[in-house]
Amino acid sequence: MSEKVLMKGNEAIAEAAMRAGCKLFFGYPITPQTDLSEYLAKQMPKRGGLMLQAESEVAAINMVLGASAAGERVMTSSSSPGVSLKSEGISYIVGSDIPCVIVNVQRGGPGLGGIQPAQSDYFQATKALGHGDMHIIVLAPANIQEMALLTGEAFDLADIYRTPVMILADGALGQMMEPVDFGAKPVRELPAKDWACNGHGHKRLRNIVNSLYIQPEELERLNIERFERYKKIEENEVKYEEYLTEDAEITLVAYGITARIARTAVKLARAEGIKAGLFRPITLYPFPKKQLFELADKTNRFLSVEMSMGQMVDDVKLAVEFKKPVTHYGRTGGVIPSPEEILDEIRRLRREI
Amino acid sequence: MINVFENPKALTDIASHYCPGCTHGIAHRLVAEAIDALDIEGQTIGVAPVGCAVFAYNYFNCDMVQAPHGRAPAVATGIKRANPDNFVFTYQGDGDLAAIGTAETIHAAARGENITVIFINNAIYGMTGGQMAPTSIPGQVTTTSPYGRKPEIQGFPLRISEMMATIDGVAYAERVALDNVKNVRRAKVAIQKAFEVQRDKKGFSIIELLSTCPTNWGVSPVTALDYVREKMIPYYPLGVYKDITASKKEASE
Amino acid sequence: MSGFLFAGFGGQGILFSGKLLAKIGLAHGKQVSWLPSYGPEMRGGTANCSVIIDDEPIGSPLVTKPDVLVVLNLPSFEKFEKTVKKGGVLIVDSSLIDKKSERKDINSYYIPASMLASENGLEGLANVIIFGHMMKATGIFDYAAVEKVLVDSTPKSKPQLAELNAKALSLGYGWQE
């Protein structure tokens, strides 16, 4: 039996990455994710890996591009302002169709913002992480156990679909400790990296990792091909969790740290006889659209709870297709909502029904 | 029958897109000859920049990775750290290496990344059509310095080889020119030496090649070669700026 | 569910105390979470950490209305004393805080932990002394189990520190006003 250890979220991601065979990490210090790279700096040399502190976020993501192009499992991590700097490199990595894992331990913005937890990079992560027609898979853990689990999963998804995968966490999840069990994760079948640039040794044709296609028709073909892959990801990899949604009049939609607070609010509401439920997307891209669309037949209205001014709420609206009203409740700037204030909002909505 | 001329094996048969009279072709050939001479094509990964040489990935027979603008040394770092026994080179122009990618260049050098950087300095932006480069010399007319580069407005050019020589992680830094046969031969020796330095795991090596851009300079190829001799070499003197293998030899003598 | 809040200056061992409690909860098969305040306040400003021990999966890791509040400096007393839940417990290092709670709806305990630490050769262990007193005041968890986790949490390279920690815990646990 494996043992549960008490660990910070940042450290759990780091540990899980090494266990997933991540051999290289490139990063740049930024609060509140720095302990992730500190953990790796200490552990990787002992375990046959390398943690290298780059001169910038820009350089770090390009080192990731290089190591990934060379065929290794590689990761970088940052927090909101740093992720903005990485966006150029992420777009190139997508355009080159190579895998990697990127961690965003979100803090409040815009600008230098603050250092307290936030979920205000949802749009960036799911819709505008880089220039061009592109998405990457975005996973949103809600507890430390899941941070470990989804990190391992992220490396597999990246390799299978040849795409970057982002773990979208926040300062609270990064900094908090919970018990975590690094027990064996299910083994997925992985494709060979026959595209890797690691020296052809005169045994194969040369490989080229590239994102430049001067002929519009060729670039269009490749973009269409990539979006077909996104479709496959949507068919096979959507993850979500439902809590008391079966008979819920009011369905909260929340991800990450907010989902667990919303869950408490749902419990409090139920104790008062209000039929509330919680739908928690675990994959933010692809978003569980189909599941929410179907859920709209069962519930009276949706409440998107986020630590932002309202970003995921747009995706909920798109998914529900105006079948039921969708509203937003959020705190921003690094403020974590309390279960009680979410409960107040549930009560208010109950009165409206 | 004796074969007196053939293409280097490390170059593909694809016809290059470079303009007539441009020295990129010579530079490509010299890099390929060095790869052939050391018989390392199967272990080599090249990194193409953004700029005129972006299509370098089409011309070399080794594995190739194309990097974002200026980031080639960071990409090369990732490749080399993943497979330290491979040979990794970047091929970068002056805008790529000395403007947008200055930080990546300096820090890869400071880390002593065991890679080889081929730096094409033609004092102008070629691919975008003749704009001022960080290495455009004072007085040089470009589309974005139409009255000539004025240091009081556009500042001074960077002397990269001299700067590289001050960095501890740099093992070998030399500036050569591609303006005549003698200098091309010297360039060939320098490039091969840079790869040997990498083979011997001595650290960062950089060869700066003073190159021409007849198209964007608006002159004939022959006049362009004269320009290198008359304007560029005086501003960017040729020579070995750093060679840790030499200083070790001297020390042991 | 029990929410604990430890608060004081950075460097007083606030985060360690929280971690210790979380580990004790884990050793007892409970759900636990530990959330520190982080950032510049870690370096010389006020520091605090939230610990939750529960039988159910934990929602918000942030403790805003603590069942148990342990304070080691005056700013923390002034900020958090009013947030303690009705019927909750307040533990104060009375050698650093010369204020008393006027609340009648909570149980307040005062222990001169920092003074006891310096008097007993336990410099830097006021946090463990006050932790011992909290154990006694709240009655959660068995003393022997707590002592074991404390000793196990001490770096193996510092066996003498484990002994001092055990001494500090016992001193706080047995101390009477």
Short mmCIF file of C-alpha atoms in Angstrom, two decimals, chain A:
data_model
loop_
_atom_site.label_atom_id
_atom_site.label_comp_id
_atom_site.label_asym_id
_atom_site.label_seq_id
_atom_site.Cartn_x
_atom_site.Cartn_y
_atom_site.Cartn_z
CA MET A 1 0.00 0.00 0.00
CA SER A 2 1.32 3.41 -0.82
CA GLU A 3 1.55 6.00 1.88
CA LYS A 4 -0.02 9.42 2.06
CA VAL A 5 2.38 12.29 2.53
CA LEU A 6 1.62 15.89 3.40
CA MET A 7 2.74 18.09 0.56
CA LYS A 8 2.30 21.52 -0.99
CA GLY A 9 0.49 21.60 -4.31
CA ASN A 10 3.53 23.05 -6.05
CA GLU A 11 5.68 20.24 -4.69
CA ALA A 12 3.11 17.59 -5.58
CA ILE A 13 3.19 18.71 -9.21
CA ALA A 14 6.99 18.63 -9.16
CA GLU A 15 7.11 15.16 -7.61
CA ALA A 16 4.45 13.81 -9.96
CA ALA A 17 6.29 15.24 -12.96
CA MET A 18 9.48 13.39 -12.03
CA ARG A 19 7.51 10.21 -11.51
CA ALA A 20 5.99 10.70 -14.96
CA GLY A 21 9.47 10.66 -16.44
CA CYS A 22 9.98 14.40 -16.81
CA LYS A 23 13.73 14.71 -17.25
CA LEU A 24 14.09 18.44 -17.77
CA PHE A 25 12.58 21.53 -16.19
CA PHE A 26 13.20 25.12 -17.24
CA GLY A 27 11.75 27.98 -15.23
CA TYR A 28 12.11 31.41 -13.74
CA PRO A 29 11.20 32.36 -10.15
CA ILE A 30 7.85 34.00 -9.53
CA THR A 31 5.52 33.95 -6.51
CA PRO A 32 3.46 31.86 -5.78
CA GLN A 33 4.93 28.96 -7.80
CA THR A 34 8.62 29.21 -6.94
CA ASP A 35 8.64 26.22 -4.56
CA LEU A 36 7.88 24.03 -7.55
CA SER A 37 11.22 24.80 -9.18
CA GLU A 38 13.02 24.77 -5.82
CA TYR A 39 11.76 21.24 -5.20
CA LEU A 40 12.96 20.15 -8.63
CA ALA A 41 16.30 21.94 -8.20
CA LYS A 42 16.86 19.78 -5.15
CA GLN A 43 15.46 16.51 -6.43
CA MET A 44 16.20 16.32 -10.16
CA PRO A 45 19.99 16.09 -9.97
CA LYS A 46 19.63 13.17 -7.54
CA ARG A 47 17.20 11.41 -9.83
CA GLY A 48 18.85 11.80 -13.21
CA GLY A 49 17.19 15.01 -14.33
CA LEU A 50 18.00 18.65 -14.78
CA MET A 51 16.37 21.79 -13.42
CA LEU A 52 17.79 24.87 -15.11
CA GLN A 53 16.88 28.41 -14.08
CA ALA A 54 16.56 30.39 -17.28
CA GLU A 55 17.30 34.10 -17.75
CA SER A 56 13.62 34.78 -18.43
CA GLU A 57 10.25 33.13 -18.94
CA VAL A 58 10.81 33.70 -22.63
CA ALA A 59 14.04 31.72 -22.60
CA ALA A 60 12.54 29.03 -20.35
CA ILE A 61 9.68 28.19 -22.71
CA ASN A 62 12.10 28.08 -25.63
CA MET A 63 14.38 25.71 -23.76
CA VAL A 64 11.25 23.62 -23.33
CA LEU A 65 10.71 23.82 -27.09
CA GLY A 66 14.26 22.58 -27.69
CA ALA A 67 14.15 19.74 -25.16
CA SER A 68 10.75 18.65 -26.41
CA ALA A 69 11.95 18.76 -30.02
CA ALA A 70 14.79 16.51 -28.88
CA GLY A 71 12.21 14.00 -27.63
CA GLU A 72 12.37 14.40 -23.85
CA ARG A 73 9.52 14.88 -21.39
CA VAL A 74 9.88 18.48 -20.26
CA MET A 75 7.99 20.99 -18.12
CA THR A 76 7.98 24.65 -17.23
CA SER A 77 5.95 26.48 -14.64
CA SER A 78 5.12 30.05 -13.79
CA SER A 79 2.45 32.35 -12.47
CA SER A 80 0.22 34.71 -14.43
CA PRO A 81 2.62 37.52 -15.51
CA GLY A 82 5.24 34.93 -16.40
CA VAL A 83 2.80 32.90 -18.44
CA SER A 84 2.08 35.97 -20.57
CA LEU A 85 5.79 36.04 -21.41
CA LYS A 86 5.68 32.40 -22.41
CA SER A 87 2.84 32.85 -24.85
CA GLU A 88 5.09 33.36 -27.88
CA GLY A 89 6.91 30.12 -27.23
CA ILE A 90 3.69 28.23 -26.51
CA SER A 91 2.32 29.27 -29.88
CA TYR A 92 5.48 27.99 -31.59
CA ILE A 93 5.30 24.72 -29.67
CA VAL A 94 1.69 24.27 -30.78
CA GLY A 95 2.66 25.16 -34.34
CA SER A 96 5.46 22.61 -34.20
CA ASP A 97 3.10 19.92 -32.85
CA ILE A 98 5.35 18.87 -30.01
CA PRO A 99 4.42 17.98 -26.42
CA CYS A 100 5.21 19.67 -23.12
CA VAL A 101 3.60 20.50 -19.78
CA ILE A 102 3.12 24.08 -18.62
CA VAL A 103 1.99 24.96 -15.11
CA ASN A 104 0.23 28.23 -14.27
CA VAL A 105 -0.17 28.84 -10.55
CA GLN A 106 -2.43 31.83 -11.06
CA ARG A 107 -2.25 35.09 -9.13
CA GLY A 108 -4.28 38.26 -9.41
CA GLY A 109 -3.88 40.60 -12.39
CA PRO A 110 -3.78 42.47 -14.70
CA GLY A 111 -0.22 43.80 -14.79
CA LEU A 112 1.94 42.90 -11.87
CA GLY A 113 -1.38 42.49 -10.07
CA GLY A 114 -0.94 40.78 -6.74
CA ILE A 115 0.42 37.54 -5.43
CA GLN A 116 -2.77 36.11 -3.95
CA PRO A 117 -4.73 33.32 -5.65
CA ALA A 118 -6.90 34.12 -8.65
CA GLN A 119 -8.60 32.45 -11.59
CA SER A 120 -8.41 35.39 -13.92
CA ASP A 121 -6.25 33.68 -16.56
CA TYR A 122 -9.10 31.44 -17.70
CA PHE A 123 -9.58 33.31 -20.97
CA GLN A 124 -5.84 33.32 -21.59
CA ALA A 125 -5.47 29.61 -20.89
CA THR A 126 -8.48 28.38 -22.84
CA LYS A 127 -8.78 30.89 -25.64
CA ALA A 128 -5.78 33.14 -26.14
CA LEU A 129 -2.62 31.51 -24.90
CA GLY A 130 -0.77 32.40 -28.08
CA HIS A 131 -1.25 33.93 -31.50
CA GLY A 132 -2.81 31.90 -34.27
CA ASP A 133 -5.53 29.29 -34.56
CA MET A 134 -4.67 27.27 -31.50
CA HIS A 135 -5.68 25.73 -28.23
CA ILE A 136 -3.92 23.60 -25.70
CA ILE A 137 -5.40 21.10 -23.26
CA VAL A 138 -6.09 22.78 -19.92
CA LEU A 139 -6.51 20.73 -16.74
CA ALA A 140 -7.84 22.24 -13.52
CA PRO A 141 -7.10 20.30 -10.34
CA ALA A 142 -9.09 21.11 -7.21
CA ASN A 143 -6.96 19.44 -4.56
CA ILE A 144 -3.40 18.32 -4.03
CA GLN A 145 -4.11 14.68 -4.83
CA GLU A 146 -5.52 15.76 -8.16
CA MET A 147 -2.53 18.02 -8.81
CA ALA A 148 -0.34 14.94 -8.67
CA LEU A 149 -2.73 12.79 -10.68
CA LEU A 150 -3.39 15.32 -13.41
CA THR A 151 0.30 16.11 -13.78
CA GLY A 152 1.00 12.50 -14.72
CA GLU A 153 -2.02 12.56 -17.00
CA ALA A 154 -0.83 15.83 -18.56
CA PHE A 155 2.42 14.25 -19.77
CA ASP A 156 0.53 11.35 -21.34
CA LEU A 157 -2.02 13.61 -23.04
CA ALA A 158 0.80 15.82 -24.34
CA ASP A 159 2.60 12.86 -25.89
CA ILE A 160 -0.54 11.22 -27.29
CA TYR A 161 -1.90 14.36 -28.93
CA ARG A 162 1.43 16.13 -29.54
CA THR A 163 0.32 19.29 -27.81
CA PRO A 164 1.25 21.38 -24.79
CA VAL A 165 -0.92 20.67 -21.76
CA MET A 166 -1.46 23.26 -19.06
CA ILE A 167 -2.10 22.58 -15.40
CA LEU A 168 -4.13 25.62 -14.40
CA ALA A 169 -3.87 25.98 -10.64
CA ASP A 170 -3.79 29.03 -8.36
CA GLY A 171 -1.80 30.40 -5.47
CA ALA A 172 -3.92 28.65 -2.85
CA LEU A 173 -3.58 25.22 -4.45
CA GLY A 174 0.10 25.83 -5.05
CA GLN A 175 0.83 26.86 -1.49
CA MET A 176 -1.52 24.67 0.52
CA MET A 177 -0.67 21.26 1.88
CA GLU A 178 -2.86 18.20 1.78
CA PRO A 179 -2.17 14.50 1.95
CA VAL A 180 -1.19 13.02 -1.38
CA ASP A 181 -0.67 9.47 -2.52
CA PHE A 182 1.69 8.92 -5.46
CA GLY A 183 0.35 5.44 -6.10
CA ALA A 184 0.65 3.91 -9.54
CA LYS A 185 -1.31 5.75 -12.20
CA PRO A 186 -2.97 3.90 -15.06
CA VAL A 187 -0.55 3.26 -17.90
CA ARG A 188 -1.58 4.67 -21.27
CA GLU A 189 -0.23 3.54 -24.58
CA LEU A 190 2.08 6.20 -25.96
CA PRO A 191 3.09 6.79 -29.56
CA ALA A 192 6.76 6.59 -30.54
CA LYS A 193 8.46 9.98 -30.91
CA ASP A 194 9.68 9.28 -34.42
CA TRP A 195 9.65 13.01 -35.14
CA ALA A 196 12.28 13.85 -32.51
CA CYS A 197 15.42 15.78 -33.44
CA ASN A 198 18.06 13.76 -31.64
CA GLY A 199 20.44 13.03 -34.49
CA HIS A 200 19.43 10.81 -37.42
CA GLY A 201 22.59 8.72 -37.13
CA HIS A 202 22.19 7.97 -40.87
CA LYS A 203 19.48 5.48 -39.88
CA ARG A 204 16.49 7.55 -40.88
CA LEU A 205 15.66 10.66 -42.87
CA ARG A 206 16.35 13.98 -41.17
CA ASN A 207 13.61 15.33 -38.91
CA ILE A 208 12.49 18.94 -38.96
CA VAL A 209 10.56 20.56 -36.12
CA ASN A 210 9.09 23.70 -37.55
CA SER A 211 6.09 26.00 -37.40
CA LEU A 212 6.63 28.00 -40.61
CA TYR A 213 4.48 27.23 -43.63
CA ILE A 214 4.68 29.91 -46.28
CA GLN A 215 2.00 28.40 -48.52
CA PRO A 216 -1.46 29.34 -47.15
CA GLU A 217 -2.98 26.07 -48.37
CA GLU A 218 -0.40 24.04 -46.51
CA LEU A 219 -0.82 26.04 -43.29
CA GLU A 220 -4.58 25.75 -43.61
CA ARG A 221 -4.35 22.00 -44.05
CA LEU A 222 -2.17 21.68 -40.94
CA ASN A 223 -4.48 23.89 -38.89
CA ILE A 224 -7.50 21.85 -39.94
CA GLU A 225 -5.63 18.68 -39.06
CA ARG A 226 -4.81 20.11 -35.62
CA PHE A 227 -8.43 21.04 -35.00
CA GLU A 228 -9.46 17.52 -35.94
CA ARG A 229 -7.13 16.39 -33.19
CA TYR A 230 -8.87 18.85 -30.80
CA LYS A 231 -12.15 17.18 -31.77
CA LYS A 232 -10.72 13.81 -30.87
CA ILE A 233 -9.52 15.20 -27.55
CA GLU A 234 -13.03 16.51 -26.92
CA GLU A 235 -14.52 13.11 -27.69
CA ASN A 236 -12.10 11.14 -25.54
CA GLU A 237 -10.61 13.27 -22.81
CA VAL A 238 -13.27 15.55 -21.30
CA LYS A 239 -13.24 15.28 -17.52
CA TYR A 240 -15.69 16.67 -15.00
CA GLU A 241 -17.29 15.88 -11.67
CA GLU A 242 -20.88 16.26 -10.56
CA TYR A 243 -22.10 16.68 -7.00
CA LEU A 244 -25.82 16.52 -6.17
CA THR A 245 -26.76 17.66 -9.67
CA GLU A 246 -29.44 14.99 -10.21
CA ASP A 247 -32.26 17.02 -8.64
CA ALA A 248 -30.58 20.43 -8.38
CA GLU A 249 -32.67 23.51 -9.10
CA ILE A 250 -29.60 25.68 -8.97
CA THR A 251 -26.43 24.23 -10.45
CA LEU A 252 -23.17 25.88 -9.54
CA VAL A 253 -20.35 25.60 -12.04
CA ALA A 254 -16.89 26.04 -10.60
CA TYR A 255 -13.38 24.70 -11.14
CA GLY A 256 -10.19 24.44 -9.12
CA ILE A 257 -10.03 25.94 -5.64
CA THR A 258 -13.40 27.64 -6.11
CA ALA A 259 -15.12 24.31 -6.80
CA ARG A 260 -14.32 23.01 -3.34
CA ILE A 261 -15.63 26.18 -1.72
CA ALA A 262 -18.75 25.99 -3.90
CA ARG A 263 -19.18 22.39 -2.79
CA THR A 264 -19.33 23.54 0.84
CA ALA A 265 -21.87 26.20 -0.17
CA VAL A 266 -23.97 23.51 -1.87
CA LYS A 267 -23.92 21.46 1.32
CA LEU A 268 -24.99 24.49 3.37
CA ALA A 269 -27.77 25.24 0.88
CA ARG A 270 -29.02 21.66 1.01
CA ALA A 271 -29.11 21.89 4.81
CA GLU A 272 -31.57 24.79 4.35
CA GLY A 273 -33.64 22.79 1.92
CA ILE A 274 -32.39 24.54 -1.22
CA LYS A 275 -31.75 22.03 -3.97
CA ALA A 276 -28.30 23.11 -5.10
CA GLY A 277 -25.70 21.09 -6.98
CA LEU A 278 -22.22 21.49 -8.36
CA PHE A 279 -20.79 20.79 -11.79
CA ARG A 280 -16.99 20.89 -11.79
CA PRO A 281 -15.14 20.96 -15.12
CA ILE A 282 -11.76 19.28 -14.75
CA THR A 283 -10.77 19.84 -18.37
CA LEU A 284 -11.26 23.53 -19.12
CA TYR A 285 -10.16 22.96 -22.68
CA PRO A 286 -11.90 20.95 -23.97
CA PHE A 287 -14.79 22.33 -21.93
CA PRO A 288 -17.50 19.79 -20.99
CA LYS A 289 -20.04 21.48 -23.26
CA LYS A 290 -22.14 18.43 -24.05
CA GLN A 291 -22.52 17.49 -20.40
CA LEU A 292 -23.66 20.98 -19.41
CA PHE A 293 -26.04 21.15 -22.36
CA GLU A 294 -27.69 17.96 -21.15
CA LEU A 295 -27.70 19.11 -17.56
CA ALA A 296 -29.63 22.21 -18.62
CA ASP A 297 -32.70 20.00 -19.06
CA LYS A 298 -32.61 19.02 -15.39
CA THR A 299 -31.84 22.26 -13.60
CA ASN A 300 -33.50 25.68 -13.43
CA ARG A 301 -30.42 27.84 -13.63
CA PHE A 302 -26.67 27.93 -13.56
CA LEU A 303 -24.36 29.96 -11.37
CA SER A 304 -20.73 30.19 -12.46
CA VAL A 305 -18.53 30.82 -9.43
CA GLU A 306 -15.03 32.00 -10.19
CA MET A 307 -12.19 34.01 -8.74
CA SER A 308 -12.48 36.46 -11.63
CA MET A 309 -14.86 39.10 -12.97
CA GLY A 310 -16.56 36.38 -15.01
CA GLN A 311 -14.68 34.39 -17.62
CA MET A 312 -15.75 30.74 -17.51
CA VAL A 313 -19.34 31.98 -17.33
CA ASP A 314 -19.09 32.67 -21.08
CA ASP A 315 -18.30 29.03 -21.77
CA VAL A 316 -21.19 27.94 -19.54
CA LYS A 317 -23.53 30.19 -21.53
CA LEU A 318 -22.22 28.84 -24.82
CA ALA A 319 -22.65 25.28 -23.59
CA VAL A 320 -26.18 25.80 -22.25
CA GLU A 321 -27.27 27.57 -25.45
CA PHE A 322 -29.83 29.78 -23.69
CA LYS A 323 -31.81 26.81 -22.42
CA LYS A 324 -31.55 28.17 -18.87
CA PRO A 325 -30.33 31.41 -17.33
CA VAL A 326 -26.64 31.58 -16.48
CA THR A 327 -25.23 34.12 -14.02
CA HIS A 328 -21.87 34.74 -12.46
CA TYR A 329 -20.64 35.25 -8.93
CA GLY A 330 -17.01 36.05 -8.38
CA ARG A 331 -14.31 37.65 -6.33
CA THR A 332 -11.23 39.09 -7.93
CA GLY A 333 -7.79 40.50 -7.24
CA GLY A 334 -6.72 37.64 -4.99
CA VAL A 335 -9.78 37.42 -2.75
CA ILE A 336 -10.98 33.89 -2.03
CA PRO A 337 -14.79 33.74 -1.70
CA SER A 338 -16.23 32.21 1.46
CA PRO A 339 -18.82 29.43 1.35
CA GLU A 340 -21.20 31.78 3.16
CA GLU A 341 -21.14 34.49 0.52
CA ILE A 342 -21.73 31.89 -2.20
CA LEU A 343 -24.63 30.58 -0.10
CA ASP A 344 -26.06 34.12 0.01
CA GLU A 345 -25.97 34.22 -3.78
CA ILE A 346 -27.68 30.81 -3.95
CA ARG A 347 -30.40 32.10 -1.60
CA ARG A 348 -30.86 35.19 -3.75
CA LEU A 349 -31.23 33.07 -6.88
CA ARG A 350 -33.66 30.77 -5.07
CA ARG A 351 -35.90 33.73 -4.35
CA GLU A 352 -35.83 34.67 -8.05
CA ILE A 353 -37.04 31.27 -9.23
#
